[in-house]
CSV table of C-alpha atoms in Angstrom, one decimal:
chain,number,residue,atom,x,y,z
A,1,MET,CA,0.1,-0.2,0.0
A,2,LEU,CA,1.4,3.4,-1.2
A,3,ILE,CA,0.0,6.8,0.0
A,4,ILE,CA,1.3,9.9,-2.0
A,5,ILE,CA,0.9,13.5,-1.0
A,6,SER,CA,2.7,16.8,-2.0
A,7,ASP,CA,2.9,20.3,-1.9
A,8,LEU,CA,2.5,20.7,2.0
A,9,HIS,CA,4.4,23.8,1.9
A,10,MET,CA,5.2,23.6,5.7
A,11,GLY,CA,7.0,26.8,6.2
A,12,ASP,CA,8.3,28.8,9.4
A,13,ASN,CA,5.1,31.1,9.3
A,14,THR,CA,6.8,34.2,8.4
A,15,CYS,CA,5.3,34.1,4.8
A,16,GLY,CA,1.7,33.1,4.8
A,17,LYS,CA,-0.1,30.4,6.7
A,18,THR,CA,1.0,26.6,7.3
A,19,ILE,CA,-1.5,23.9,7.5
A,20,SER,CA,-2.3,23.0,11.1
A,21,ALA,CA,-1.5,19.9,13.0
A,22,ASP,CA,-5.1,19.0,13.0
A,23,ALA,CA,-4.9,18.2,9.4
A,24,PHE,CA,-2.4,15.7,10.1
A,25,ARG,CA,-4.5,14.1,12.9
A,26,ILE,CA,-7.3,13.8,10.6
A,27,PHE,CA,-4.8,12.1,8.0
A,28,ARG,CA,-3.5,9.7,10.7
A,29,ASP,CA,-7.1,8.5,11.5
A,30,ARG,CA,-8.0,8.2,7.7
A,31,LEU,CA,-4.7,6.1,7.1
A,32,GLU,CA,-5.7,3.7,9.7
A,33,GLN,CA,-9.0,3.2,8.1
A,34,MET,CA,-7.6,2.9,4.9
A,35,ALA,CA,-5.1,0.2,6.2
A,36,LEU,CA,-7.9,-1.7,7.5
A,37,THR,CA,-9.8,-1.7,4.2
A,38,ALA,CA,-6.6,-2.5,2.4
A,39,SER,CA,-6.5,-5.7,4.6
A,40,VAL,CA,-9.4,-7.0,3.1
A,41,ARG,CA,-8.1,-9.1,0.3
A,42,ASP,CA,-9.4,-10.1,-3.0
A,43,ASP,CA,-10.8,-13.3,-1.6
A,44,GLY,CA,-12.8,-11.3,0.9
A,45,ARG,CA,-10.8,-12.6,4.0
A,46,TYR,CA,-9.1,-10.1,6.4
A,47,ARG,CA,-5.3,-10.4,6.6
A,48,PRO,CA,-3.7,-7.5,8.3
A,49,ILE,CA,-1.1,-5.5,6.2
A,50,GLU,CA,2.2,-5.4,7.9
A,51,GLU,CA,3.5,-1.9,6.6
A,52,MET,CA,2.5,0.7,4.1
A,53,HIS,CA,4.6,3.4,2.2
A,54,LEU,CA,4.1,7.3,2.4
A,55,LEU,CA,5.7,9.1,-0.5
A,56,LEU,CA,6.3,13.0,0.2
A,57,LEU,CA,6.4,14.1,-3.5
A,58,GLY,CA,8.1,17.6,-3.1
A,59,ASP,CA,7.2,20.9,-1.8
A,60,ILE,CA,7.1,19.6,1.7
A,61,LEU,CA,9.1,21.9,3.7
A,62,GLU,CA,8.8,25.5,2.6
A,63,VAL,CA,12.3,26.8,2.2
A,64,VAL,CA,11.6,29.5,-0.5
A,65,HIS,CA,9.0,31.4,1.2
A,66,SER,CA,10.8,32.4,4.4
A,67,ALA,CA,11.4,36.1,5.5
A,68,LEU,CA,14.7,35.0,7.0
A,69,TRP,CA,16.2,35.1,3.6
A,70,LEU,CA,15.8,38.7,4.1
A,71,THR,CA,17.5,39.1,7.4
A,72,GLU,CA,20.8,40.3,5.8
A,73,ARG,CA,21.3,42.8,3.0
A,74,PRO,CA,23.8,42.3,0.2
A,75,GLY,CA,27.2,42.7,1.5
A,76,GLU,CA,26.4,42.0,5.0
A,77,PRO,CA,27.9,38.9,6.9
A,78,GLY,CA,25.6,35.9,6.4
A,79,TYR,CA,23.8,37.0,3.3
A,80,ALA,CA,22.8,34.3,1.1
A,81,ARG,CA,20.2,33.5,-1.6
A,82,PRO,CA,19.4,30.2,-3.4
A,83,TRP,CA,21.5,31.2,-6.1
A,84,SER,CA,24.5,32.0,-3.9
A,85,ASP,CA,27.6,29.7,-4.2
A,86,PRO,CA,26.5,26.3,-2.5
A,87,ASN,CA,30.1,25.5,-1.8
A,88,GLN,CA,30.4,28.6,0.2
A,89,PRO,CA,29.3,28.7,4.0
A,90,GLU,CA,26.6,31.0,3.8
A,91,LEU,CA,24.1,28.9,1.9
A,92,PRO,CA,24.2,26.0,4.0
A,93,ALA,CA,24.0,28.2,7.0
A,94,LYS,CA,21.0,30.0,6.0
A,95,LEU,CA,19.4,26.7,4.5
A,96,ARG,CA,20.0,25.2,8.2
A,97,GLN,CA,18.6,28.2,10.0
A,98,ILE,CA,15.4,28.1,7.9
A,99,THR,CA,15.1,24.3,8.2
A,100,ARG,CA,15.3,24.4,11.8
A,101,ALA,CA,12.6,27.1,12.0
A,102,ILE,CA,10.4,25.0,9.9
A,103,LEU,CA,10.8,22.1,12.1
A,104,LYS,CA,10.2,24.0,15.3
A,105,ALA,CA,7.2,25.7,13.8
A,106,ASN,CA,5.6,22.6,12.9
A,107,ALA,CA,6.9,20.1,15.6
A,108,GLN,CA,3.2,18.8,16.4
A,109,SER,CA,2.6,17.9,12.8
A,110,PHE,CA,6.1,16.1,12.5
A,111,ALA,CA,5.5,14.3,15.7
A,112,ILE,CA,2.6,12.4,13.9
A,113,PHE,CA,4.8,11.7,11.1
A,114,ARG,CA,7.4,9.9,13.5
A,115,GLN,CA,4.5,8.1,15.2
A,116,LEU,CA,3.6,7.1,11.9
A,117,ALA,CA,7.1,5.6,11.2
A,118,SER,CA,7.6,3.9,14.4
A,119,GLY,CA,4.4,2.0,14.1
A,120,GLU,CA,2.7,3.8,17.1
A,121,ALA,CA,0.2,5.6,15.1
A,122,ILE,CA,-1.7,3.0,13.2
A,123,VAL,CA,-2.7,-0.3,14.8
A,124,LEU,CA,-5.0,-3.0,13.4
A,125,PRO,CA,-7.0,-5.9,15.0
A,126,PRO,CA,-5.7,-9.5,14.3
A,127,ALA,CA,-7.8,-11.7,12.1
A,128,ASP,CA,-10.1,-14.3,13.7
A,129,MET,CA,-10.5,-17.9,12.6
A,130,ARG,CA,-13.0,-16.8,9.9
A,131,GLY,CA,-10.9,-14.1,8.2
A,132,ASN,CA,-12.7,-11.2,9.9
A,133,PRO,CA,-11.1,-8.4,12.0
A,134,ALA,CA,-11.1,-9.9,15.8
A,135,THR,CA,-12.1,-6.5,17.1
A,136,ASP,CA,-13.3,-7.8,20.4
A,137,VAL,CA,-9.6,-9.0,21.5
A,138,GLY,CA,-7.1,-6.7,23.1
A,139,GLY,CA,-4.2,-7.5,21.0
A,140,ARG,CA,-3.5,-4.8,18.1
A,141,ILE,CA,-0.9,-5.2,15.2
A,142,PRO,CA,1.0,-2.2,14.7
A,143,VAL,CA,1.6,-1.1,10.9
A,144,ARG,CA,4.9,0.7,10.3
A,145,VAL,CA,4.9,3.6,7.7
A,146,LYS,CA,7.8,4.0,5.7
A,147,ILE,CA,8.1,7.6,4.8
A,148,HIS,CA,10.3,8.7,1.7
A,149,TYR,CA,11.1,12.4,0.8
A,150,MET,CA,11.5,13.6,-2.8
A,151,VAL,CA,12.1,17.3,-3.4
A,152,GLY,CA,10.3,19.9,-5.7
A,153,ASN,CA,11.1,23.4,-6.6
A,154,HIS,CA,10.4,24.9,-3.0
A,155,ASP,CA,12.6,22.3,-1.3
A,156,TRP,CA,15.2,21.5,-4.0
A,157,MET,CA,18.2,22.8,-1.9
A,158,TYR,CA,17.9,19.5,0.1
A,159,HIS,CA,19.2,17.9,-3.1
A,160,LEU,CA,22.5,19.7,-3.0
A,161,PRO,CA,25.4,17.5,-2.2
A,162,GLY,CA,27.9,17.9,0.5
A,163,GLU,CA,28.5,17.4,4.1
A,164,PRO,CA,26.9,20.6,5.5
A,165,TYR,CA,23.8,19.7,3.4
A,166,ASP,CA,24.0,16.0,4.8
A,167,GLN,CA,23.9,17.3,8.5
A,168,ILE,CA,20.6,19.5,7.5
A,169,ARG,CA,19.0,16.4,6.0
A,170,GLN,CA,19.8,14.2,8.8
A,171,GLU,CA,17.8,16.7,11.1
A,172,ILE,CA,14.9,16.4,8.9
A,173,ILE,CA,15.2,12.5,8.8
A,174,GLU,CA,14.9,12.5,12.7
A,175,ALA,CA,12.3,15.1,12.7
A,176,LEU,CA,10.0,13.4,10.3
A,177,GLY,CA,11.1,9.7,10.6
A,178,LEU,CA,12.0,9.3,7.1
A,179,GLN,CA,13.5,6.4,5.3
A,180,ASN,CA,15.9,8.5,3.4
A,181,GLU,CA,19.9,8.4,3.8
A,182,PRO,CA,21.3,11.8,4.6
A,183,THR,CA,22.7,11.9,1.1
A,184,PRO,CA,20.7,14.1,-1.3
A,185,PHE,CA,17.1,13.5,-1.3
A,186,PRO,CA,16.0,12.3,-4.9
A,187,PHE,CA,14.4,14.6,-7.5
A,188,ASP,CA,14.0,11.9,-9.9
A,189,PRO,CA,12.9,8.5,-8.7
A,190,HIS,CA,15.7,6.8,-10.6
A,191,GLU,CA,18.2,8.4,-8.1
A,192,SER,CA,16.9,5.9,-5.6
A,193,ASN,CA,17.1,2.1,-6.2
A,194,ALA,CA,14.8,1.6,-2.9
A,195,LEU,CA,12.4,4.3,-4.1
A,196,MET,CA,12.2,2.9,-7.6
A,197,GLN,CA,11.6,-0.6,-6.4
A,198,MET,CA,8.7,0.7,-4.1
A,199,LEU,CA,7.1,2.5,-7.1
A,200,ASP,CA,7.5,-0.6,-9.6
A,201,GLU,CA,5.8,-2.7,-7.2
A,202,HIS,CA,2.7,-0.6,-7.2
A,203,ARG,CA,3.1,0.3,-10.9
A,204,VAL,CA,3.6,3.9,-10.2
A,205,PHE,CA,5.8,6.5,-11.7
A,206,ALA,CA,6.2,9.7,-9.5
A,207,ARG,CA,7.9,13.1,-9.9
A,208,HIS,CA,7.1,16.6,-8.4
A,209,GLY,CA,6.1,18.2,-11.8
A,210,ASP,CA,8.4,21.2,-11.5
A,211,TYR,CA,10.6,19.3,-14.2
A,212,PHE,CA,8.1,20.6,-16.9
A,213,ASP,CA,8.0,24.3,-15.5
A,214,LYS,CA,10.6,26.3,-17.1
A,215,PHE,CA,10.1,29.3,-14.5
A,216,ASN,CA,10.9,26.9,-11.5
A,217,TYR,CA,13.3,24.4,-13.1
A,218,ASN,CA,16.5,24.6,-15.4
A,219,GLN,CA,16.2,21.9,-18.0
A,220,LYS,CA,20.0,22.5,-19.1
A,221,GLN,CA,21.5,22.6,-15.5
A,222,GLY,CA,19.3,20.3,-13.6
A,223,ARG,CA,17.9,20.5,-10.1
A,224,ASN,CA,20.9,21.7,-8.3
A,225,VAL,CA,20.7,25.3,-9.7
A,226,SER,CA,18.2,28.2,-8.4
A,227,THR,CA,15.6,29.6,-10.9
A,228,LEU,CA,13.6,32.9,-11.5
A,229,GLY,CA,10.8,31.3,-9.3
A,230,ASP,CA,13.1,31.5,-6.2
A,231,ALA,CA,14.0,35.2,-7.1
A,232,LEU,CA,10.5,36.4,-7.8
A,233,ALA,CA,9.4,34.4,-4.4
A,234,ILE,CA,12.2,36.0,-2.1
A,235,ASP,CA,13.0,39.4,-3.4
A,236,LEU,CA,9.5,40.6,-4.2
A,237,LEU,CA,6.8,38.4,-3.0
A,238,ASN,CA,8.4,37.7,0.4
A,239,ARG,CA,9.7,41.1,0.8
A,240,PHE,CA,6.7,43.2,-0.2
A,241,PRO,CA,4.5,42.6,2.6
A,242,ILE,CA,7.3,43.4,5.0
A,243,GLU,CA,8.1,46.6,3.5
A,244,VAL,CA,4.3,47.8,3.3
A,245,GLU,CA,3.6,47.1,6.9
A,246,ASN,CA,7.1,48.8,8.0
A,247,ARG,CA,6.3,52.1,5.9
A,248,LEU,CA,2.5,52.1,6.4
A,249,SER,CA,2.2,50.6,9.9
A,250,GLY,CA,-1.3,52.0,11.5
A,251,VAL,CA,-2.7,53.4,8.2
A,252,LEU,CA,-4.8,50.3,7.4
A,253,PRO,CA,-6.3,47.6,9.7
A,254,ASP,CA,-3.9,45.2,11.3
A,255,SER,CA,-5.6,42.2,9.4
A,256,PHE,CA,-4.8,44.1,6.1
A,257,TYR,CA,-1.0,43.4,6.9
A,258,ARG,CA,-1.7,39.8,7.8
A,259,GLU,CA,-3.9,39.1,4.7
A,260,LEU,CA,-1.2,40.9,2.6
A,261,HIS,CA,1.4,37.9,3.4
A,262,GLU,CA,-1.0,35.6,1.9
A,263,ILE,CA,0.5,36.9,-1.5
A,264,THR,CA,2.6,33.7,-1.4
A,265,ASN,CA,-0.6,31.7,-1.9
A,266,ILE,CA,-1.8,33.4,-4.8
A,267,ARG,CA,-2.0,31.4,-8.1
A,268,PRO,CA,-0.9,32.2,-10.5
A,269,SER,CA,2.1,34.0,-8.8
A,270,VAL,CA,2.1,36.4,-11.8
A,271,ALA,CA,-1.4,37.6,-10.5
A,272,ALA,CA,0.2,39.1,-7.4
A,273,PRO,CA,-0.3,42.8,-8.4
A,274,LEU,CA,-4.2,42.1,-8.7
A,275,TRP,CA,-4.3,40.5,-5.3
A,276,ILE,CA,-2.5,43.7,-3.8
A,277,SER,CA,-5.2,46.0,-5.5
A,278,SER,CA,-7.9,44.0,-4.4
A,279,GLN,CA,-6.9,43.8,-0.8
A,280,VAL,CA,-6.4,47.6,-0.7
A,281,ARG,CA,-10.0,48.0,-1.9
A,282,GLN,CA,-11.4,45.5,0.4
A,283,TYR,CA,-9.9,47.3,3.6
A,284,GLY,CA,-11.2,50.6,2.7
A,285,GLY,CA,-7.8,52.0,1.3
A,286,ALA,CA,-8.4,55.4,-0.1
A,287,PRO,CA,-6.8,56.2,-3.6
A,288,SER,CA,-4.0,57.9,-2.0
A,289,ILE,CA,-3.3,55.0,0.2
A,290,GLN,CA,-3.2,52.7,-2.9
A,291,ALA,CA,-0.9,55.2,-4.5
A,292,LYS,CA,1.6,54.5,-1.8
A,293,VAL,CA,1.1,50.8,-1.8
A,294,LYS,CA,1.7,50.8,-5.6
A,295,ALA,CA,4.7,53.2,-5.2
A,296,ILE,CA,6.6,50.5,-2.8
A,297,TRP,CA,5.5,47.6,-5.3
A,298,ASP,CA,7.0,49.5,-8.2
A,299,GLU,CA,10.2,50.4,-6.2
A,300,LEU,CA,10.6,46.7,-5.0
A,301,ALA,CA,9.7,45.3,-8.6
A,302,GLY,CA,12.4,47.7,-9.9
A,303,GLU,CA,14.9,46.3,-7.7
A,304,PHE,CA,14.1,42.8,-8.4
A,305,LEU,CA,14.3,43.2,-12.1
A,306,ALA,CA,17.6,44.8,-11.7
A,307,LEU,CA,19.2,41.9,-9.8
A,308,LYS,CA,22.3,40.3,-11.6
A,309,PHE,CA,20.7,37.0,-11.1
A,310,VAL,CA,17.5,38.0,-12.8
A,311,ARG,CA,19.2,39.9,-15.7
A,312,ALA,CA,21.5,36.8,-16.4
A,313,HIS,CA,18.2,35.1,-17.3
A,314,ASP,CA,17.3,37.7,-19.8
A,315,LYS,CA,17.6,35.8,-23.3
A,316,ALA,CA,18.5,38.5,-25.8
A,317,LEU,CA,17.6,36.3,-28.8
A,318,ASN,CA,14.1,35.5,-27.5
A,319,PRO,CA,11.9,38.5,-27.1
A,320,PHE,CA,9.2,36.6,-25.1
A,321,ASP,CA,11.5,34.9,-22.5
A,322,SER,CA,10.2,34.8,-18.9
A,323,VAL,CA,12.3,37.6,-17.9
A,324,ASP,CA,10.6,40.1,-20.5
A,325,GLY,CA,7.2,38.8,-19.3
A,326,LEU,CA,8.0,39.6,-15.8
A,327,GLU,CA,9.1,43.1,-16.9
A,328,MET,CA,5.9,43.8,-18.9
A,329,VAL,CA,3.9,42.8,-15.9
A,330,LEU,CA,5.9,44.5,-13.2
A,331,LYS,CA,7.2,47.7,-14.6
A,332,VAL,CA,4.1,48.7,-16.4
A,333,THR,CA,2.5,49.6,-13.0
A,334,LYS,CA,4.6,52.8,-13.2
A,335,LEU,CA,2.4,54.0,-15.9
A,336,ALA,CA,-1.0,53.8,-14.1
A,337,SER,CA,-2.7,51.9,-11.5
A,338,PHE,CA,-2.3,48.4,-10.5
A,339,GLU,CA,-5.5,47.8,-12.9
A,340,SER,CA,-3.5,48.9,-16.1
A,341,ILE,CA,-1.5,45.5,-16.0
A,342,ASN,CA,-4.8,43.4,-16.2
A,343,ASP,CA,-4.8,42.7,-19.8
A,344,LEU,CA,-1.1,42.2,-19.9
A,345,MET,CA,-1.0,39.8,-17.1
A,346,THR,CA,-3.6,37.8,-18.7
A,347,TRP,CA,-1.8,37.7,-22.0
A,348,ILE,CA,1.6,36.9,-20.5
A,349,GLN,CA,0.1,34.0,-18.4
A,350,LYS,CA,-1.5,32.6,-21.7
A,351,LYS,CA,1.7,33.2,-23.6
A,352,LEU,CA,4.3,31.8,-20.9
A,353,TRP,CA,2.3,29.6,-18.5
A,354,SER,CA,-0.5,28.4,-20.6
A,355,ASP,CA,0.2,24.8,-20.0
A,356,ALA,CA,1.0,25.1,-16.0
A,357,LEU,CA,-2.2,23.9,-14.9
A,358,SER,CA,-2.2,20.5,-16.3
A,359,PHE,CA,0.7,18.0,-17.1
A,360,ALA,CA,-1.4,15.5,-18.7
A,361,ASN,CA,0.4,15.9,-22.1
A,362,HIS,CA,3.7,15.4,-20.3
A,363,ALA,CA,2.6,12.0,-18.8
A,364,ILE,CA,2.1,10.3,-22.3
A,365,SER,CA,5.7,11.1,-23.0
A,366,GLU,CA,7.3,9.3,-19.8
A,367,ALA,CA,9.2,6.5,-20.5
A,368,ALA,CA,7.3,4.7,-17.6
A,369,PHE,CA,4.1,5.2,-19.6
A,370,THR,CA,5.2,4.2,-23.2
A,371,SER,CA,6.9,1.2,-21.8
A,372,ARG,CA,3.8,0.1,-19.8
A,373,ARG,CA,6.0,0.0,-16.8
A,374,ALA,CA,3.6,2.1,-14.7
A,375,ASP,CA,-0.1,2.2,-14.9
A,376,PHE,CA,-0.1,5.4,-12.8
A,377,ILE,CA,1.9,8.6,-13.6
A,378,VAL,CA,1.9,10.9,-10.6
A,379,TYR,CA,2.7,14.5,-10.4
A,380,GLY,CA,2.5,17.4,-8.0
A,381,HIS,CA,3.5,20.9,-8.5
A,382,THR,CA,0.4,22.5,-10.0
A,383,HIS,CA,-1.8,22.3,-6.7
A,384,HIS,CA,-4.5,21.3,-9.2
A,385,HIS,CA,-5.8,17.8,-8.4
A,386,GLU,CA,-6.9,16.0,-11.3
A,387,ILE,CA,-7.4,12.5,-12.6
A,388,VAL,CA,-6.8,12.1,-16.4
A,389,PRO,CA,-7.2,8.7,-18.3
A,390,LEU,CA,-4.5,8.1,-20.5
A,391,ASP,CA,-4.6,4.8,-22.1
A,392,THR,CA,-5.8,1.0,-22.0
A,393,TYR,CA,-4.0,-2.1,-23.1
A,394,HIS,CA,-4.6,-6.0,-22.7
A,395,VAL,CA,-2.5,-8.2,-20.3
A,396,GLY,CA,-3.8,-11.5,-21.6
A,397,ASP,CA,-7.5,-11.5,-21.1
A,398,ARG,CA,-7.6,-8.8,-18.5
A,399,LEU,CA,-7.9,-5.1,-19.7
A,400,ALA,CA,-5.3,-2.7,-18.1
A,401,TYR,CA,-5.4,1.1,-18.0
A,402,GLN,CA,-2.9,4.0,-17.4
A,403,ILE,CA,-4.0,7.3,-15.5
A,404,MET,CA,-2.3,10.5,-14.6
A,405,VAL,CA,-3.2,11.7,-11.2
A,406,ASN,CA,-2.0,15.1,-9.7
A,407,THR,CA,-1.5,15.3,-5.9
A,408,GLY,CA,-3.2,18.6,-5.5
A,409,THR,CA,-1.9,20.3,-2.4
A,410,TRP,CA,-2.5,20.7,1.4
A,411,ARG,CA,-2.7,24.3,2.3
A,412,THR,CA,-5.1,27.7,1.9
A,413,TYR,CA,-4.7,29.3,-1.4
A,414,TYR,CA,-6.3,32.0,-3.1
A,415,ASP,CA,-7.0,31.2,-6.8
A,416,LEU,CA,-7.7,34.0,-9.6
A,417,THR,CA,-11.1,33.3,-11.3
A,418,ARG,CA,-10.7,32.2,-14.9
A,419,TYR,CA,-13.5,34.2,-15.9
A,420,ARG,CA,-12.6,37.9,-16.3
A,421,PRO,CA,-9.6,37.8,-14.4
A,422,GLU,CA,-9.2,41.5,-14.9
A,423,GLU,CA,-11.9,42.0,-12.3
A,424,GLN,CA,-9.5,40.8,-9.7
A,425,LYS,CA,-11.6,38.1,-8.2
A,426,PHE,CA,-10.1,35.4,-5.8
A,427,ILE,CA,-11.6,32.3,-4.4
A,428,PRO,CA,-10.1,31.0,-1.2
A,429,TYR,CA,-9.9,27.2,-0.6
A,430,GLN,CA,-8.5,24.9,2.2
A,431,LEU,CA,-7.2,21.9,0.5
A,432,MET,CA,-6.1,18.3,1.4
A,433,THR,CA,-5.6,15.7,-1.2
A,434,TYR,CA,-4.0,12.3,-1.0
A,435,LEU,CA,-3.7,9.4,-3.2
A,436,ALA,CA,-3.6,5.5,-2.2
A,437,PHE,CA,-2.1,3.0,-4.6
A,438,TYR,CA,-2.5,-0.9,-3.8
A,439,GLN,CA,-0.6,-4.1,-5.0
A,440,GLY,CA,-1.7,-7.7,-5.3
A,441,ASP,CA,-4.8,-8.6,-3.5
A,442,GLU,CA,-4.8,-5.7,-1.0
A,443,ARG,CA,-8.3,-3.9,-0.8
A,444,ARG,CA,-10.3,-6.5,-2.6
A,445,GLY,CA,-7.9,-6.2,-5.8
A,446,HIS,CA,-8.7,-2.5,-6.4
A,447,ARG,CA,-5.8,-0.5,-7.8
A,448,TYR,CA,-6.0,3.1,-6.4
A,449,GLU,CA,-8.1,5.5,-4.8
A,450,ALA,CA,-7.9,9.5,-4.4
A,451,TRP,CA,-9.2,11.8,-1.8
A,452,SER,CA,-9.6,15.5,-2.0
A,453,GLY,CA,-11.2,17.6,0.6
A,454,ARG,CA,-11.8,21.3,0.0
A,455,LEU,CA,-13.3,23.7,2.6
A,456,VAL,CA,-14.5,27.1,0.9
């Protein structure tokens, strides 16, 4: 039995809200019930499973969205960014600081992970002589959960090699009860023989999905380098709410400044200026206040676009590369109000990120799909839970099928409406999605199930 979740984005609570420990208590109870049903075999008899696997498919610890990146200014001791030299001490020191803050902020949630891993959290009744659960006896059978961690684009630095990073990974392993070694956490499942064996046993192929996102993954240089997505998150989206509160403290209600930190949960991220404008209006900001907020945004956007790292990504031969798109979105606000960027933002989203919502077309190109090695292609990253039928084929007289499943997310986020996005409408959701895959005769021979809860 294999459970897959992703995109928990469990942060240090300096940039947006992290999902509470209550969600993991619910998840623990749900896993116990799923283990019980998985123990009913294809012949109808109950035989308790002995273990299960939990795959954390990337963006589990939220490293990028932390205000701790902004503690030091360029040139000051300890200054680091994800694109800093990973072989210099500043980057691992900053990563260790942020990691420890995340582990502390989510201690209750991670304690539940350790309980799952130790066999304390899930216990099943033994089977009686008739092959039914013996619920009337005192003894219980512990089910150990083997937890595996793969990285995505918000926790990719746990993929960096080297002793300082091994030490950080060891702290994560101990805090979550992981099966991983302290060597680089895998980005591609082929980087771990044990992981591939476990996935093959369930006929699953899984990757985070940032692999297909040119804004958050460098196809030429691989997963051990930073991207424009990191820079946008840290030097604009993380920084902006802090600067607004510092410069305009007391001008608007305290709740405005708290909500402004949710800018990190906006989807798509290029819609951030629309979110800002809508929040100022919602909290009764006069046009003069909106102008001040806009001036701060313009200033920070200009500084962001002037970063050496950002300019290095500007491809002179491509007039529509990601930097040019960002520049059109961010700098045009100097010409008018926030509303002036609506049409451009919508156009650029279609031009540069039109395929970001679904990775179904990528699934049919995976070697695991074309070779029939996997019946389930699983991605995360988009936060958009979906189930897409890909193909069917025959194994003897039996009809088999191949499906792409997206793991969705576990957090509150604000999604820009598809209908008339220029009207700056956002719908907030609290989401929790998890997938289960079965092997052999588990769960009466069923292959998989997907659960997604949404609180609006």
